[in-house]
Structure formats: structure tokens, C-alpha cells
Amino acid sequence: MKKIILTGLLVISAFGHGDSNDPGMKLLSKGDKKGALEIFKKECKEGNAWACGNAGLMLYMGMGTKANPAEAKKYYNKGCELHDIGSCENLAEIAYKEQNMVTAKGYFKKVCGMKKYAKNKIDLKAVAESCKRAESIK
């Protein structure tokens, strides 16, 4: 859970991924979590992987809505399919937390192979750590 929160905070901070001019980020900076969530959902449906990760995080943590881990996973899955490292990493962490080691290992392996999609040092670190985590799960 700690890892999901840390990864999520980095995703929402727009550090290296997002755009401070993004409408969802603008609303979030003004404290309008519900409005930001709706924009991130819309942007996700339009194919914005980063927005999918943000929507997943907000749904998972109950930001702007009641916590809904099942719906959060749907947004994380779409973000992961669109090569958002944070979304895939959060799916791995959720599976690990749920003791689903086969699924966790699969997602960690996926992140391990996503170096070409890394946008910054945080992504590169996530890739390297996921490679180690995948190897450590028997």
C-alpha cells in the first residue's frame, strides 16, 4: 500500500509526466478533486495513459469519490495497456498486497520491460526495481 501511495503521489504531482496546464491538474490544484477525477476519466477514454493512472489512483484512494478499488483497477489496466509505467507498477503492487503472486510477478515483469517508455528518472527507477521484484517472487 505504501508503494501505491508513493507512486500515486508522484503520478498526481505531474512530475515529469503531466502537464501543469492539464485541466485535471488545474482543478486538482484548486482542490476540486471530483472535477479533476471526471477530467482524468475523460482524458483516459481519449487515450491519455497518464490520465488513466491518475483516475486509477483517485478511485483507489477515494479522492473526489468513494474508494473503489475494482474501478481503479480498470483505469490502471487501461493506463498499463497504453504503456504508463506507474499504472502497471500499481497493478503489480495491488496484486502483491492481495497475495496474488502470479499476477504480481507478471506485472513486475511487464514494468521491467518498459524502459523504452520511461519519461524520467523515477520511471527508470521503477523499471529497475520491478525487475528485482519480479526475480524475487518465486
Backbone as a ProteinNet text record, in pm:
[ID]
protein_1_A
[PRIMARY]
MKKIILTGLLVISAFGHGDSNDPGMKLLSKGDKKGALEIFKKECKEGNAWACGNAGLMLYMGMGTKANPAEAKKYYNKGCELHDIGSCENLAEIAYKEQNMVTAKGYFKKVCGMKKYAKNKIDLKAVAESCKRAESIK
[TERTIARY]
83.4	0	87.2	195.5	284.6	338.9	376.6	431	325.9	201	94.3	75.6	75.7	58.3	172.8	295.6	410	407.6	383	374.8	262.1	148.4	33.1	59.9	125.7	156	247.7	338	426.9	349.4	256.8	175.8	96	28	-57.2	23.5	146.3	226.5	262.2	242.7	276.6	425.7	503.1	648.2	699.4	737.4	795.6	695	570.9	473.5	369.5	312	194.9	227.9	124	132	58.3	129.2	64.6	-50.4	-56.9	-168	-284.2	-267.1	-373.6	-495.2	-614.4	-734.6	-758	-731	-747.2	-651.3	-527.5	-427.5	-463.7	-517.7	-560	-669.8	-767.9	-876.1	-823.5	-734.1	-677.7	-601.1	-527.1	-450.6	-541.4	-666.2	-763.9	-847.1	-817.8	-889.7	-1016.9	-1043.8	-1163.8	-1132.3	-1130.5	-1094.6	-1199.3	-1324.6	-1431.8	-1422.9	-1404.3	-1390.9	-1267.2	-1156.4	-1031.7	-1049.9	-1115.5	-1139.1	-1218.9	-1320.8	-1402.8	-1320.6	-1234.1	-1149.7	-1049.7	-987.2	-892.6	-961.3	-1084.5	-1158.9	-1183.1	-1223.4	-1250	-1121.4	-1012.2	-884.9	-837.3	-862.7	-826.5	-902.3	-1031.4	-1112.2	-1062.3	-996.2	-941.5	-801	-750.6	-621	-502.1	-525.9	-417.2	-379.7	-268.1	-224.7	-202	-140.6	-111.1	-239.9	-342.3	-472	-537.1	-518.2	-571.8	-510.5	-380.4	-313.8	-366.1	-388.8	-442	-583.9	-667	-803.5	-799	-712.1	-698.6	-657.6	-561.5	-514.9	-626.4	-695.1	-800.2	-912.9	-946.8	-1051	-1002.7	-879	-824.7	-820.8	-782.4	-764.3	-889.6	-991.7	-1113.6	-1098	-1031.3	-1012.2	-1117.4	-1211.7	-1317.5	-1433.2	-1424.2	-1527.5	-1502.7	-1596.4	-1575.6	-1470.9	-1382.2	-1279.7	-1346.3	-1291.3	-1345.8	-1230.2	-1165.4	-1050.6	-1079.7	-1198.9	-1231.3	-1232.7	-1294.5	-1295.9	-1155.9	-1081.8	-944.8	-861.3	-876.8	-800.3	-830.5	-955	-990.8	-911.8	-900.7	-825.4	-675.8	-626.4	-485.5	-457.1	-548.7	-529.7	-520.6	-609.6	-605.4	-475.3	-435.1	-307.9	-191	-193.5	-87.3	-83.9	-200.1	-207.4	-150.1	-164.6	-113.5	30	96.3	237.9	269.7	176.4	205.5	269.2	395.3	471.7	406.9	363.2	301.7	176.3	95.5	-26.3	8	103.7	144.7	206.2	287.5	351.4	245.4	145.4	40.3	-40.5	-64.3	-131.3	-47.5	83.2	173	165.5	167.6	163.9	30	-78.1	-209	-213.9	-170.1	-169.7	-81.6	32.7	123.8	56.1	-6.6	-77.9	-188.6	-253.5	-361.4	-308.3	-176.5	-110.5	-131.6	-156.3	-168.5	-32.6	56.9	196.9	216.6	135.7	149.2	119.3	9.8	-27	74.3	114.7	213.6	342.1	390.8	514.6	497.9	381.9	356.1	362.2	301.3	306	445.9	515.3	652.5	739.6	720.3	796.5	760.7	633.4	591.1	660.6	659	725.7	875.4	933.2	1075.6	1110.3	1017.7	1041.2	996.9	965.5	910.7	1011	1138.2	1239.7	1222.5	1185.2	1171.8	1058.2	969.1	858.5	886.9	1002.7	1038	1050.2	990	991.6	1086.2	1134.3	1221.2	1294.2	1372.3	1449.9	1360	1246.7	1153.4	1104.3	1070.7	1028.4	1141.5	1261.9	1375.9	1400.1	1383.7	1399.7	1289.6	1167.4	1056.9	1083.4	1138.5	1171.6	1275.3	1383	1489.2	1438.3	1360.4	1307.3	1209.5	1131.9	1036	1107	1219.6	1298.7	1342.3	1391.1	1434.2	1317	1202.9	1085.1	1035.5	1034.9	990.5	1078.8	1210.8	1304.7	1287.7	1246.1	1235.7	1110.2	1013.7	888.2	906.3	891.1	909	783.5
-119.6	0	125	121.8	237.1	270.7	167.3	187.8	250.3	203.4	258.9	406.2	440.4	580.5	664.8	618.3	694.4	708.7	598	604.8	697.9	685.4	768.5	915.2	949.1	1089.8	1144.2	1062.4	1107.2	1123.6	1033.7	1045.4	1174.5	1198.9	1317.2	1445.9	1439	1561.3	1615.8	1534.2	1572.1	1586	1531.3	1540.3	1456.8	1521.6	1453.6	1391.7	1376.2	1312.5	1411.7	1474.4	1554.3	1694.6	1763.2	1899	1985.9	2082.4	2168.7	2247.8	2251.1	2317.8	2222.9	2095.9	1998.1	2042	2038.9	2083.2	2007	1877.5	1799.8	1843.4	1871	1916.7	2054.3	2139.6	2272.6	2261.2	2174.7	2156.7	2094.4	1998.9	1933.6	2034.2	2123.2	2223.8	2322	2335.2	2423.2	2347.3	2217.7	2137.8	2072.2	2084.7	2024.7	1881.7	1789.6	1650.5	1582.3	1609.5	1546.9	1589.9	1718.8	1769.2	1714.6	1707.3	1653.9	1508.1	1431	1289.8	1274.9	1354.4	1345.4	1378.3	1478.1	1513.1	1401.4	1345.2	1236.5	1115.3	1086.2	975.9	1002.8	1125.3	1163.1	1154.6	1208.7	1204.8	1060.7	976.2	834.5	770.6	796.7	740.8	788	904.5	958.6	904.7	816.8	753.5	813.2	896.6	957.1	862.8	791.9	691.4	752.7	869	936.6	968.4	1012.3	1042.9	915.4	803.4	675.9	643.1	663.1	638.5	730	855.3	949.5	912	874.6	832.2	708.1	613.1	492.3	523.1	610.4	647.6	713	807.4	879	784.8	691.9	594	498.4	457.1	364.1	427.2	554.1	622.2	695.5	702	772.1	922.9	972.8	1116.9	1170.5	1247.5	1302.8	1206.5	1093.9	990.8	890.4	798.9	690.2	594.8	542.4	449	332.1	300.1	192.1	117.5	26.3	-45.2	-120.8	-178.1	-252.5	-159.7	-43	52.6	109.5	131	181.1	87.9	-42.1	-140.5	-130	-97.6	-82.5	32.4	142.4	256.9	227.3	161.5	121.3	26.9	-66.3	-158.3	-84.7	11.8	88.1	167.6	231.4	304.6	213.1	94.4	-3.4	-46.3	-72.3	-108.1	2.3	126	241.6	277.1	186.5	196.9	299	322.4	407.3	320.6	346.7	266.3	267.5	382.8	393.1	309	304	222.9	74.4	29.4	-111.7	-144.1	-53.8	-75.3	-82	2.7	-0.7	-130.2	-181.4	-310.9	-421.3	-414.6	-513.3	-504.8	-383.5	-364.7	-409.9	-383.2	-427.3	-579.8	-642.5	-789.2	-846.3	-783.5	-829	-816.2	-704.2	-680.9	-784.6	-822.6	-920.9	-1064.5	-1079.2	-1210.3	-1290.6	-1222.8	-1289.6	-1279.4	-1369.1	-1358.5	-1383.3	-1468.5	-1493.1	-1363.9	-1298.2	-1172.5	-1063.2	-1053.7	-951.9	-969	-1092.7	-1118.6	-1080.7	-1112.2	-1077.1	-927.1	-850	-704.7	-649.5	-703.6	-657.7	-685.7	-802.4	-834.6	-736.9	-704.3	-609.7	-475	-424.6	-296.7	-308.8	-422.3	-445.3	-425.5	-459.7	-446.2	-314	-216.2	-89.5	26	-4.7	101.3	203.2	155.8	247.9	349.1	323.2	415.4	509.5	494.3	577.6	723.9	811.6	954.7	1033.7	968.1	1038.6	937.9	988.3	902.1	819.4	872.2	798.3	674	688.6	573.7	472.4	521.4	430.9	353.1	419.9	353.1	248.2	281.4	186.4	62.9	82.8	-29.7	-119.4	-58.6	-136.2	-210.8	-143.3	-206.9	-318.7	-299.3	-402.5	-527.4	-509	-625.2	-706.3	-638.3	-706.7	-774.4	-704.8	-761.1	-884.5	-879.6	-994.9	-1116.6	-1092.4	-1201.6	-1257.9	-1175.1	-1219.4	-1301.9	-1296.7	-1373	-1510.2	-1610.9	-1749.5	-1804.9
0	0	0	80	87.1	-51.3	-126.6	-260.4	-351.7	-341.1	-424.9	-393.6	-268	-229.3	-282.9	-266.3	-313.9	-465	-535.2	-680.1	-721.5	-654	-686.3	-666.1	-557.7	-533.2	-640.9	-688.6	-795.1	-924.9	-951.8	-1072.7	-1069.4	-958.2	-948.8	-945.3	-897.3	-888	-1024.9	-1128.8	-1266.4	-1285.1	-1194.7	-1200.8	-1316.4	-1420.8	-1533.6	-1629.5	-1591.3	-1678.5	-1724.6	-1630.1	-1658.2	-1702.3	-1726.2	-1774.4	-1673.1	-1618.1	-1518.8	-1579.9	-1712.7	-1780.6	-1808.3	-1772	-1790.9	-1710.2	-1770.2	-1697.3	-1566.8	-1566.7	-1444.5	-1336.3	-1374.8	-1278	-1223.9	-1310.3	-1263.9	-1158.8	-1185.4	-1087.9	-959	-972	-854.3	-768.7	-834.5	-759.8	-687.3	-734.5	-669.3	-565.3	-548.7	-450.5	-501.9	-631.8	-690.2	-734.6	-638	-666.8	-754.3	-728	-806.3	-953.1	-975.2	-1112.3	-1181.1	-1106.5	-1162.2	-1202.3	-1116.4	-1146.5	-1275.3	-1291.6	-1413	-1537.5	-1526.9	-1641.5	-1670.4	-1565.6	-1587.3	-1651.1	-1609.1	-1670.3	-1819	-1849.5	-1989.4	-2072.1	-2018	-2090.2	-2109.5	-2011.4	-2022.1	-2137.8	-2145.2	-2254	-2390.2	-2392	-2516.4	-2544.7	-2456.9	-2481.8	-2408.9	-2309.3	-2232.6	-2117.6	-2133.3	-2035	-1897.6	-1893.6	-1766.7	-1692.1	-1765.3	-1704.1	-1650.2	-1718.6	-1669.1	-1533.2	-1520.4	-1392.3	-1283.4	-1317	-1218.7	-1177	-1274.5	-1242.2	-1154.2	-1187.9	-1107.2	-964.8	-950.8	-816.4	-736.2	-797.3	-725.2	-684.4	-771.5	-739.2	-630.3	-638.1	-538.9	-399.9	-397	-269.6	-222.2	-305.7	-266.6	-269.3	-369.9	-384.9	-482	-431.6	-515.6	-533	-467.6	-475.6	-364.1	-347.5	-252.5	-311.6	-229.3	-277.4	-349.4	-465.8	-546.9	-614.1	-540.1	-595.5	-724.5	-737.9	-860.4	-981.8	-967.7	-1079.5	-1102.8	-994.7	-1007.1	-1093.2	-1071.8	-1149.9	-1298.6	-1333	-1474.2	-1537.2	-1464.4	-1517.3	-1518.8	-1414.3	-1414.9	-1532.1	-1558	-1669.6	-1802.5	-1821.6	-1947.7	-1956	-1845.1	-1844.7	-1873.1	-1815.6	-1837.1	-1983.7	-2040.8	-2183	-2271.5	-2225.9	-2301.1	-2261.7	-2187.6	-2151.8	-2043.2	-1952.6	-1837.7	-1729.4	-1701.6	-1606.6	-1468.3	-1421.7	-1289.9	-1277.1	-1381.9	-1379.2	-1366.7	-1445.8	-1439.2	-1303.6	-1253.6	-1123.8	-1012.6	-1019.3	-917.3	-925.7	-1046	-1058.7	-995.1	-1014.6	-952.8	-801.3	-749.3	-603.4	-543.9	-614.7	-566.1	-562.6	-670.1	-674.3	-563.3	-540.9	-435.1	-298.6	-276.5	-149.9	-130.1	-239.5	-234.3	-231.7	-225.2	-222.2	-350.1	-461.1	-590	-658.9	-620.7	-662.8	-812.1	-872.6	-1016.1	-1093	-1056.2	-1122.4	-1091	-965.8	-926.9	-1007.4	-1013.8	-1088.6	-1235.7	-1292.9	-1432.8	-1457.5	-1367.2	-1383.5	-1357.5	-1257.5	-1234.2	-1356.6	-1418.3	-1540.9	-1652.6	-1662.3	-1766.8	-1747.2	-1623.9	-1595.3	-1625.9	-1591.2	-1616.1	-1764	-1851	-1994.7	-2055	-1970.3	-2021.4	-2024.6	-2021.1	-2016.6	-2130.2	-2247.1	-2361.3	-2342.2	-2247	-2220.2	-2102.6	-2042.4	-1926.4	-1970.3	-1890.5	-1922	-1832.3	-1726.1	-1631.5	-1543.3	-1449	-1359.4	-1268.5	-1232.7	-1146.8	-1221.1	-1347.9	-1427.5	-1440.1	-1465.4	-1479	-1350.1	-1238.2	-1109	-1090.4	-1128.7	-1117.7	-1203	-1322.1	-1410.1	-1342.6	-1292.9	-1229.2	-1105.7	-1022.6	-902.2	-936.9	-1041.9	-1081.8	-1132.7	-1200.1	-1244.3	-1122.7	-1020.5	-897.7	-828.9	-822.2	-755.9	-830.9	-963	-1041.7	-1014	-1006.1	-978.8	-839.3	-744.6	-605.7	-576.8	-666.7	-646.5	-710.4	-629.3	-677.9	-737.4
[MASK]
++++++++++++++++++++++++++++++++++++++++++++++++++++++++++++++++++++++++++++++++++++++++++++++++++++++++++++++++++++++++++++++++++++++++++

